[in-house]
PDB file of C-alpha atoms and ligand atoms in Angstrom:
ATOM      1  CA  MET A   1     128.295 109.150 170.975  1.00  0.00           C
ATOM      2  CA  ASN A   2     130.557 107.725 173.638  1.00  0.00           C
ATOM      3  CA  ILE A   3     134.219 108.798 173.518  1.00  0.00           C
ATOM      4  CA  ASN A   4     137.008 107.090 175.471  1.00  0.00           C
ATOM      5  CA  ILE A   5     140.221 109.068 175.672  1.00  0.00           C
ATOM      6  CA  LEU A   6     143.591 107.662 176.721  1.00  0.00           C
ATOM      7  CA  THR A   7     145.928 110.359 178.000  1.00  0.00           C
ATOM      8  CA  ILE A   8     148.499 111.165 180.652  1.00  0.00           C
ATOM      9  CA  PHE A   9     146.797 114.567 181.137  1.00  0.00           C
ATOM     10  CA  PRO A  10     143.079 113.868 181.672  1.00  0.00           C
ATOM     11  CA  GLU A  11     142.622 117.359 183.163  1.00  0.00           C
ATOM     12  CA  ILE A  12     143.197 118.911 179.710  1.00  0.00           C
ATOM     13  CA  PHE A  13     139.785 117.572 178.680  1.00  0.00           C
ATOM     14  CA  GLU A  14     138.040 119.777 181.248  1.00  0.00           C
ATOM     15  CA  VAL A  15     137.906 122.374 178.456  1.00  0.00           C
ATOM     16  CA  LEU A  16     135.238 120.239 176.824  1.00  0.00           C
ATOM     17  CA  ASN A  17     132.924 121.468 179.557  1.00  0.00           C
ATOM     18  CA  SER A  18     132.490 124.870 177.927  1.00  0.00           C
ATOM     19  CA  GLY A  19     130.345 126.277 175.137  1.00  0.00           C
ATOM     20  CA  VAL A  20     128.323 124.176 172.737  1.00  0.00           C
ATOM     21  CA  LEU A  21     130.050 120.961 173.777  1.00  0.00           C
ATOM     22  CA  SER A  22     129.146 121.345 177.439  1.00  0.00           C
ATOM     23  CA  LYS A  23     125.462 121.490 176.482  1.00  0.00           C
ATOM     24  CA  ALA A  24     125.829 118.361 174.365  1.00  0.00           C
ATOM     25  CA  ILE A  25     127.433 116.616 177.341  1.00  0.00           C
ATOM     26  CA  LYS A  26     124.750 117.835 179.760  1.00  0.00           C
ATOM     27  CA  ASN A  27     122.018 116.673 177.389  1.00  0.00           C
ATOM     28  CA  LYS A  28     123.772 113.285 177.078  1.00  0.00           C
ATOM     29  CA  ILE A  29     124.243 113.615 173.332  1.00  0.00           C
ATOM     30  CA  ILE A  30     127.941 113.034 173.899  1.00  0.00           C
ATOM     31  CA  SER A  31     129.676 111.410 176.814  1.00  0.00           C
ATOM     32  CA  PHE A  32     133.413 111.192 177.278  1.00  0.00           C
ATOM     33  CA  ASP A  33     135.719 109.473 179.681  1.00  0.00           C
ATOM     34  CA  ALA A  34     139.335 110.643 179.919  1.00  0.00           C
ATOM     35  CA  LEU A  35     141.325 107.662 181.232  1.00  0.00           C
ATOM     36  CA  ASP A  36     144.672 108.309 182.869  1.00  0.00           C
ATOM     37  CA  ILE A  37     147.299 106.039 181.300  1.00  0.00           C
ATOM     38  CA  ARG A  38     149.606 106.763 184.233  1.00  0.00           C
ATOM     39  CA  LYS A  39     147.302 104.798 186.555  1.00  0.00           C
ATOM     40  CA  ASN A  40     148.534 101.723 184.694  1.00  0.00           C
ATOM     41  CA  ALA A  41     152.219 102.625 184.914  1.00  0.00           C
ATOM     42  CA  SER A  42     154.297  99.491 184.916  1.00  0.00           C
ATOM     43  CA  ASN A  43     156.612 100.270 187.820  1.00  0.00           C
ATOM     44  CA  LYS A  44     156.471 101.899 191.198  1.00  0.00           C
ATOM     45  CA  HIS A  45     157.996 105.151 189.897  1.00  0.00           C
ATOM     46  CA  ASN A  46     154.940 105.781 187.778  1.00  0.00           C
ATOM     47  CA  HIS A  47     156.911 105.768 184.549  1.00  0.00           C
ATOM     48  CA  ILE A  48     154.893 105.481 181.374  1.00  0.00           C
ATOM     49  CA  ASP A  49     157.837 106.126 179.047  1.00  0.00           C
ATOM     50  CA  SER A  50     161.307 104.823 178.306  1.00  0.00           C
ATOM     51  CA  LYS A  51     164.334 105.553 176.102  1.00  0.00           C
ATOM     52  CA  PRO A  52     163.996 104.502 172.462  1.00  0.00           C
ATOM     53  CA  TYR A  53     165.677 101.242 171.400  1.00  0.00           C
ATOM     54  CA  GLY A  54     168.562 101.924 169.038  1.00  0.00           C
ATOM     55  CA  GLY A  55     169.090 105.344 170.601  1.00  0.00           C
ATOM     56  CA  GLY A  56     167.813 108.697 169.463  1.00  0.00           C
ATOM     57  CA  GLU A  57     166.277 111.737 171.040  1.00  0.00           C
ATOM     58  CA  GLY A  58     163.541 111.903 173.653  1.00  0.00           C
ATOM     59  CA  MET A  59     161.389 109.266 175.285  1.00  0.00           C
ATOM     60  CA  VAL A  60     158.777 106.887 173.922  1.00  0.00           C
ATOM     61  CA  MET A  61     155.494 106.009 175.636  1.00  0.00           C
ATOM     62  CA  SER A  62     155.582 102.338 176.646  1.00  0.00           C
ATOM     63  CA  ALA A  63     153.089  99.866 175.226  1.00  0.00           C
ATOM     64  CA  GLU A  64     151.985  98.157 178.424  1.00  0.00           C
ATOM     65  CA  PRO A  65     150.252 101.030 180.281  1.00  0.00           C
ATOM     66  CA  ILE A  66     148.425 102.046 177.104  1.00  0.00           C
ATOM     67  CA  VAL A  67     147.222  98.518 176.344  1.00  0.00           C
ATOM     68  CA  LYS A  68     146.219  97.910 179.985  1.00  0.00           C
ATOM     69  CA  THR A  69     144.125 101.108 179.823  1.00  0.00           C
ATOM     70  CA  LEU A  70     142.551 100.007 176.531  1.00  0.00           C
ATOM     71  CA  LYS A  71     141.606  96.682 178.116  1.00  0.00           C
ATOM     72  CA  GLN A  72     139.905  98.426 181.045  1.00  0.00           C
ATOM     73  CA  ILE A  73     137.324  99.885 178.692  1.00  0.00           C
ATOM     74  CA  ASP A  74     134.086  97.919 178.325  1.00  0.00           C
ATOM     75  CA  GLN A  75     134.941  96.251 174.987  1.00  0.00           C
ATOM     76  CA  LYS A  76     131.400  96.834 173.691  1.00  0.00           C
ATOM     77  CA  LYS A  77     132.087 100.560 174.096  1.00  0.00           C
ATOM     78  CA  LEU A  78     135.569 100.577 172.565  1.00  0.00           C
ATOM     79  CA  GLY A  79     134.454 101.269 168.971  1.00  0.00           C
ATOM     80  CA  LYS A  80     136.989 102.505 166.469  1.00  0.00           C
ATOM     81  CA  VAL A  81     140.433 103.074 168.016  1.00  0.00           C
ATOM     82  CA  LEU A  82     142.089 106.262 166.759  1.00  0.00           C
ATOM     83  CA  PHE A  83     145.612 107.437 167.436  1.00  0.00           C
ATOM     84  CA  MET A  84     146.226 111.178 167.067  1.00  0.00           C
ATOM     85  CA  SER A  85     149.451 111.471 165.085  1.00  0.00           C
ATOM     86  CA  PRO A  86     151.142 113.906 162.698  1.00  0.00           C
ATOM     87  CA  GLN A  87     151.804 110.818 160.549  1.00  0.00           C
ATOM     88  CA  GLY A  88     148.102 109.983 160.153  1.00  0.00           C
ATOM     89  CA  GLU A  89     145.510 110.782 157.510  1.00  0.00           C
ATOM     90  CA  ARG A  90     144.959 114.537 157.470  1.00  0.00           C
ATOM     91  CA  LEU A  91     141.595 115.370 159.012  1.00  0.00           C
ATOM     92  CA  ASN A  92     138.975 117.017 156.801  1.00  0.00           C
ATOM     93  CA  GLN A  93     135.250 117.670 156.921  1.00  0.00           C
ATOM     94  CA  ASN A  94     134.330 114.414 155.126  1.00  0.00           C
ATOM     95  CA  LYS A  95     136.305 112.397 157.645  1.00  0.00           C
ATOM     96  CA  VAL A  96     134.678 114.324 160.517  1.00  0.00           C
ATOM     97  CA  ILE A  97     131.211 113.576 159.130  1.00  0.00           C
ATOM     98  CA  SER A  98     131.914 109.866 158.744  1.00  0.00           C
ATOM     99  CA  LEU A  99     133.327 109.640 162.289  1.00  0.00           C
ATOM    100  CA  SER A 100     130.301 111.530 163.662  1.00  0.00           C
ATOM    101  CA  LYS A 101     128.085 108.604 162.646  1.00  0.00           C
ATOM    102  CA  LEU A 102     129.839 106.167 164.999  1.00  0.00           C
ATOM    103  CA  LYS A 103     128.400 105.278 168.404  1.00  0.00           C
ATOM    104  CA  ASN A 104     131.721 104.678 170.146  1.00  0.00           C
ATOM    105  CA  ILE A 105     135.252 105.878 169.515  1.00  0.00           C
ATOM    106  CA  THR A 106     138.460 105.565 171.488  1.00  0.00           C
ATOM    107  CA  ILE A 107     141.208 108.151 171.065  1.00  0.00           C
ATOM    108  CA  ILE A 108     144.815 107.568 172.116  1.00  0.00           C
ATOM    109  CA  CYS A 109     146.837 110.729 172.772  1.00  0.00           C
ATOM    110  CA  GLY A 110     150.597 110.511 172.383  1.00  0.00           C
ATOM    111  CA  ARG A 111     153.269 112.602 174.121  1.00  0.00           C
ATOM    112  CA  TYR A 112     157.079 112.832 173.899  1.00  0.00           C
ATOM    113  CA  GLU A 113     158.344 111.066 170.757  1.00  0.00           C
ATOM    114  CA  GLY A 114     155.085 109.162 170.377  1.00  0.00           C
ATOM    115  CA  ILE A 115     153.953 105.675 171.394  1.00  0.00           C
ATOM    116  CA  ASP A 116     155.572 102.255 170.940  1.00  0.00           C
ATOM    117  CA  GLN A 117     154.849 101.166 167.355  1.00  0.00           C
ATOM    118  CA  ARG A 118     153.470  97.807 168.519  1.00  0.00           C
ATOM    119  CA  VAL A 119     150.419  99.529 170.047  1.00  0.00           C
ATOM    120  CA  ILE A 120     149.678 101.094 166.664  1.00  0.00           C
ATOM    121  CA  ASP A 121     150.262  97.821 164.788  1.00  0.00           C
ATOM    122  CA  LYS A 122     147.965  95.732 166.976  1.00  0.00           C
ATOM    123  CA  TYR A 123     145.342  98.031 168.490  1.00  0.00           C
ATOM    124  CA  VAL A 124     144.908 101.161 166.363  1.00  0.00           C
ATOM    125  CA  ASP A 125     142.356 101.230 163.545  1.00  0.00           C
ATOM    126  CA  GLU A 126     143.253 104.658 162.193  1.00  0.00           C
ATOM    127  CA  GLU A 127     145.869 107.357 162.732  1.00  0.00           C
ATOM    128  CA  ILE A 128     144.526 110.900 162.440  1.00  0.00           C
ATOM    129  CA  SER A 129     146.487 114.110 161.973  1.00  0.00           C
ATOM    130  CA  VAL A 130     145.081 117.599 162.424  1.00  0.00           C
ATOM    131  CA  GLY A 131     147.627 119.111 160.038  1.00  0.00           C
ATOM    132  CA  ASP A 132     151.172 119.081 158.793  1.00  0.00           C
ATOM    133  CA  PHE A 133     152.749 120.420 161.945  1.00  0.00           C
ATOM    134  CA  VAL A 134     153.889 118.822 165.181  1.00  0.00           C
ATOM    135  CA  LEU A 135     152.124 119.384 168.491  1.00  0.00           C
ATOM    136  CA  SER A 136     153.560 118.451 171.860  1.00  0.00           C
ATOM    137  CA  GLY A 137     150.608 116.205 172.642  1.00  0.00           C
ATOM    138  CA  GLY A 138     147.717 114.393 171.019  1.00  0.00           C
ATOM    139  CA  GLU A 139     145.306 115.960 173.538  1.00  0.00           C
ATOM    140  CA  TYR A 140     145.014 119.242 171.604  1.00  0.00           C
ATOM    141  CA  ALA A 141     144.428 117.351 168.373  1.00  0.00           C
ATOM    142  CA  ALA A 142     141.811 115.155 170.086  1.00  0.00           C
ATOM    143  CA  ILE A 143     139.957 118.239 171.358  1.00  0.00           C
ATOM    144  CA  CYS A 144     139.833 119.617 167.783  1.00  0.00           C
ATOM    145  CA  LEU A 145     138.518 116.293 166.543  1.00  0.00           C
ATOM    146  CA  ILE A 146     135.871 115.938 169.273  1.00  0.00           C
ATOM    147  CA  ASP A 147     134.646 119.513 168.800  1.00  0.00           C
ATOM    148  CA  ALA A 148     134.390 119.091 165.016  1.00  0.00           C
ATOM    149  CA  ILE A 149     132.611 115.735 165.313  1.00  0.00           C
ATOM    150  CA  SER A 150     130.143 117.059 167.872  1.00  0.00           C
ATOM    151  CA  ARG A 151     128.811 119.712 165.457  1.00  0.00           C
ATOM    152  CA  HIS A 152     127.491 116.882 163.288  1.00  0.00           C
ATOM    153  CA  ILE A 153     125.705 114.976 166.016  1.00  0.00           C
ATOM    154  CA  PRO A 154     122.016 115.913 166.010  1.00  0.00           C
ATOM    155  CA  GLY A 155     121.115 117.986 169.066  1.00  0.00           C
ATOM    156  CA  THR A 156     124.546 119.540 169.675  1.00  0.00           C
ATOM    157  CA  LEU A 157     123.947 122.811 167.836  1.00  0.00           C
ATOM    158  CA  GLY A 158     121.028 125.047 168.749  1.00  0.00           C
ATOM    159  CA  ASN A 159     120.134 125.508 165.095  1.00  0.00           C
ATOM    160  CA  LYS A 160     120.192 122.049 163.576  1.00  0.00           C
ATOM    161  CA  ASP A 161     120.834 123.417 160.092  1.00  0.00           C
ATOM    162  CA  SER A 162     123.804 125.596 160.927  1.00  0.00           C
ATOM    163  CA  TYR A 163     126.472 122.954 160.297  1.00  0.00           C
ATOM    164  CA  LEU A 164     124.963 122.352 156.863  1.00  0.00           C
ATOM    165  CA  LYS A 165     125.905 125.910 155.946  1.00  0.00           C
ATOM    166  CA  ASP A 166     129.384 125.760 157.449  1.00  0.00           C
ATOM    167  CA  THR A 167     132.515 126.266 155.433  1.00  0.00           C
ATOM    168  CA  PHE A 168     133.354 123.031 153.505  1.00  0.00           C
ATOM    169  CA  SER A 169     129.800 121.638 153.753  1.00  0.00           C
ATOM    170  CA  ASN A 170     129.184 122.323 150.058  1.00  0.00           C
ATOM    171  CA  GLY A 171     132.875 122.357 149.213  1.00  0.00           C
ATOM    172  CA  LEU A 172     133.153 126.170 149.493  1.00  0.00           C
ATOM    173  CA  LEU A 173     134.100 128.653 152.197  1.00  0.00           C
ATOM    174  CA  LYS A 174     131.149 130.275 153.962  1.00  0.00           C
ATOM    175  CA  GLY A 175     130.621 133.890 152.911  1.00  0.00           C
ATOM    176  CA  ASP A 176     131.246 137.042 154.959  1.00  0.00           C
ATOM    177  CA  VAL A 177     129.034 137.580 157.993  1.00  0.00           C
ATOM    178  CA  TYR A 178     128.043 140.853 159.662  1.00  0.00           C
ATOM    179  CA  THR A 179     126.042 141.954 162.684  1.00  0.00           C
ATOM    180  CA  LYS A 180     124.948 145.217 164.335  1.00  0.00           C
ATOM    181  CA  PRO A 181     125.799 148.088 163.983  1.00  0.00           C
ATOM    182  CA  GLU A 182     125.239 148.876 160.297  1.00  0.00           C
ATOM    183  CA  ASN A 183     128.177 151.276 160.350  1.00  0.00           C
ATOM    184  CA  PHE A 184     131.331 150.433 162.288  1.00  0.00           C
ATOM    185  CA  ASP A 185     134.534 152.498 162.092  1.00  0.00           C
ATOM    186  CA  SER A 186     133.133 154.050 158.886  1.00  0.00           C
ATOM    187  CA  MET A 187     132.660 150.600 157.355  1.00  0.00           C
ATOM    188  CA  GLN A 188     129.202 149.842 156.051  1.00  0.00           C
ATOM    189  CA  VAL A 189     127.422 146.451 155.975  1.00  0.00           C
ATOM    190  CA  PRO A 190     126.826 145.469 152.292  1.00  0.00           C
ATOM    191  CA  GLU A 191     123.622 147.219 151.216  1.00  0.00           C
ATOM    192  CA  VAL A 192     121.949 144.090 149.889  1.00  0.00           C
ATOM    193  CA  LEU A 193     121.944 142.431 153.332  1.00  0.00           C
ATOM    194  CA  LEU A 194     119.766 145.282 154.638  1.00  0.00           C
ATOM    195  CA  SER A 195     117.414 145.223 151.655  1.00  0.00           C
ATOM    196  CA  GLY A 196     114.981 142.601 152.952  1.00  0.00           C
ATOM    197  CA  ASN A 197     114.948 141.080 149.452  1.00  0.00           C
ATOM    198  CA  HIS A 198     115.490 137.409 150.271  1.00  0.00           C
ATOM    199  CA  LYS A 199     116.139 136.310 146.708  1.00  0.00           C
ATOM    200  CA  LYS A 200     118.824 138.947 146.201  1.00  0.00           C
ATOM    201  CA  ILE A 201     120.328 138.199 149.596  1.00  0.00           C
ATOM    202  CA  GLU A 202     120.571 134.472 148.804  1.00  0.00           C
ATOM    203  CA  GLN A 203     122.202 135.249 145.466  1.00  0.00           C
ATOM    204  CA  TRP A 204     124.696 137.615 147.123  1.00  0.00           C
ATOM    205  CA  LYS A 205     125.541 134.987 149.739  1.00  0.00           C
ATOM    206  CA  LYS A 206     126.205 132.346 147.093  1.00  0.00           C
ATOM    207  CA  GLU A 207     128.383 134.666 144.994  1.00  0.00           C
ATOM    208  CA  ASN A 208     130.228 135.963 148.023  1.00  0.00           C
ATOM    209  CA  SER A 209     130.995 132.417 149.144  1.00  0.00           C
ATOM    210  CA  LEU A 210     132.280 131.525 145.666  1.00  0.00           C
ATOM    211  CA  LEU A 211     134.385 134.699 145.443  1.00  0.00           C
ATOM    212  CA  LYS A 212     135.861 134.080 148.866  1.00  0.00           C
ATOM    213  CA  THR A 213     136.812 130.530 147.908  1.00  0.00           C
ATOM    214  CA  PHE A 214     138.269 131.766 144.612  1.00  0.00           C
ATOM    215  CA  THR A 215     140.492 134.305 146.366  1.00  0.00           C
ATOM    216  CA  LYS A 216     141.434 132.394 149.515  1.00  0.00           C
ATOM    217  CA  ARG A 217     141.256 128.687 148.688  1.00  0.00           C
ATOM    218  CA  PRO A 218     141.137 128.200 144.902  1.00  0.00           C
ATOM    219  CA  ASP A 219     142.367 124.607 145.434  1.00  0.00           C
ATOM    220  CA  LEU A 220     138.898 123.719 146.806  1.00  0.00           C
ATOM    221  CA  LEU A 221     137.257 124.582 143.484  1.00  0.00           C
ATOM    222  CA  LYS A 222     138.926 121.606 141.817  1.00  0.00           C
ATOM    223  CA  ASP A 223     136.962 119.175 143.959  1.00  0.00           C
ATOM    224  CA  ILE A 224     133.414 120.410 143.348  1.00  0.00           C
ATOM    225  CA  LYS A 225     130.989 120.231 140.455  1.00  0.00           C
ATOM    226  CA  LEU A 226     130.379 123.829 139.424  1.00  0.00           C
ATOM    227  CA  THR A 227     127.176 125.093 137.830  1.00  0.00           C
ATOM    228  CA  LYS A 228     127.326 126.976 134.527  1.00  0.00           C
ATOM    229  CA  LYS A 229     126.663 130.213 136.364  1.00  0.00           C
ATOM    230  CA  GLN A 230     129.479 129.580 138.825  1.00  0.00           C
ATOM    231  CA  LYS A 231     131.883 128.750 136.000  1.00  0.00           C
ATOM    232  CA  LYS A 232     130.977 131.992 134.234  1.00  0.00           C
ATOM    233  CA  LEU A 233     131.571 134.045 137.376  1.00  0.00           C
ATOM    234  CA  LEU A 234     134.909 132.360 137.971  1.00  0.00           C
ATOM    235  CA  GLU A 235     135.991 133.085 134.396  1.00  0.00           C
ATOM    236  CA  GLU A 236     135.034 136.720 134.858  1.00  0.00           C
ATOM    237  CA  TRP A 237     136.992 137.016 138.103  1.00  0.00           C
ATOM    238  CA  ALA A 238     139.967 135.146 136.666  1.00  0.00           C
ATOM    239  CA  SER A 239     140.178 137.532 133.689  1.00  0.00           C
ATOM    240  CA  LYS A 240     139.979 140.532 136.050  1.00  0.00           C
ATOM    241  CA  ALA A 241     142.671 139.012 138.247  1.00  0.00           C
ATOM    242  CA  ILE A 242     144.995 138.663 135.249  1.00  0.00           C
ATOM    243  CA  LEU A 243     144.372 142.272 134.138  1.00  0.00           C
TER     244      LEU A 243
HETATM  245  N1  SAH B 301     158.355 112.734 167.228  1.00  0.00           N
HETATM  246  C1  SAH B 301     157.081 112.484 166.590  1.00  0.00           C
HETATM  247  C2  SAH B 301     156.070 113.522 167.026  1.00  0.00           C
HETATM  248  C3  SAH B 301     155.676 113.396 168.452  1.00  0.00           C
HETATM  249  S1  SAH B 301     154.638 114.672 168.962  1.00  0.00           S
HETATM  250  C4  SAH B 301     157.254 112.560 165.081  1.00  0.00           C
HETATM  251  O1  SAH B 301     158.211 113.181 164.640  1.00  0.00           O
HETATM  252  O2  SAH B 301     156.424 112.014 164.326  1.00  0.00           O
HETATM  253  C5  SAH B 301     153.846 113.970 170.349  1.00  0.00           C
HETATM  254  C6  SAH B 301     152.439 113.528 170.142  1.00  0.00           C
HETATM  255  O3  SAH B 301     151.620 114.632 169.786  1.00  0.00           O
HETATM  256  C7  SAH B 301     152.208 112.502 169.046  1.00  0.00           C
HETATM  257  O4  SAH B 301     152.442 111.191 169.467  1.00  0.00           O
HETATM  258  C8  SAH B 301     150.757 112.726 168.695  1.00  0.00           C
HETATM  259  O5  SAH B 301     149.897 112.004 169.550  1.00  0.00           O
HETATM  260  C9  SAH B 301     150.572 114.222 168.951  1.00  0.00           C
HETATM  261  N2  SAH B 301     150.601 115.034 167.714  1.00  0.00           N
HETATM  262  C10 SAH B 301     151.584 115.846 167.313  1.00  0.00           C
HETATM  263  N3  SAH B 301     151.302 116.449 166.156  1.00  0.00           N
HETATM  264  C11 SAH B 301     150.074 116.040 165.798  1.00  0.00           C
HETATM  265  C12 SAH B 301     149.231 116.303 164.681  1.00  0.00           C
HETATM  266  N4  SAH B 301     149.592 117.119 163.702  1.00  0.00           N
HETATM  267  N5  SAH B 301     148.043 115.690 164.637  1.00  0.00           N
HETATM  268  C13 SAH B 301     147.656 114.826 165.613  1.00  0.00           C
HETATM  269  N6  SAH B 301     148.412 114.533 166.691  1.00  0.00           N
HETATM  270  C14 SAH B 301     149.616 115.125 166.797  1.00  0.00           C
END
């Protein structure tokens, strides 16, 4: 995947050069180019923003430097143009998976009070939000998006199956995980995980994942097709919860 990023802080994207993502970049599974909108500032003072028409607080990023930067990108490599915005569609795992299948994407990062609406109207295909809260810049949201997408591009993760078992992949939260030592601060790893009985372990993992979802994110259970066994367990837990 090729990712073009439009930002006034290209240096923020240096963080992509760590961890799993850095390997994906080194192995050319993902390439990204952070383009500095300020290089296309419309006047000699390097301004990329201006006061909002009609008054109001803050500054608005001007259309011209953003559009000039968009036009500098090889148009064959532009792909889908996304604008990170708290007003966009809220990002979820399904959206991440569908975006991970694209060859090219372009991400515009806003700052201040956002960008001139005419850029969105004419050049943006989709607005994406990372949650119902307001960040000071689209860069942090873009980094979340890029990291999440990269997990679904074959070759990024060492174990190609691990994203298939992630939280949300089957609609549930992933179960509890433990590692050495067996006893830590007088807390013991669940016995079954040490038993070597793969069938029992699998069953425990499935139940633990369902229980975790039931207690922490019951809203997720509405969106999945439950098996008879799962329904029975949920009924049991629900009756205990009421008691
Ligand atoms: N005043 C605007 C918010 C501007 S925040 C409003 O009330 O709608 C500045 C920039 O940060 C935005 O243009 C956007 O690019 C980014 N941003 C803020 N919150 C975000 C979120 N939840 N998801 C994605 N991008 C966000």
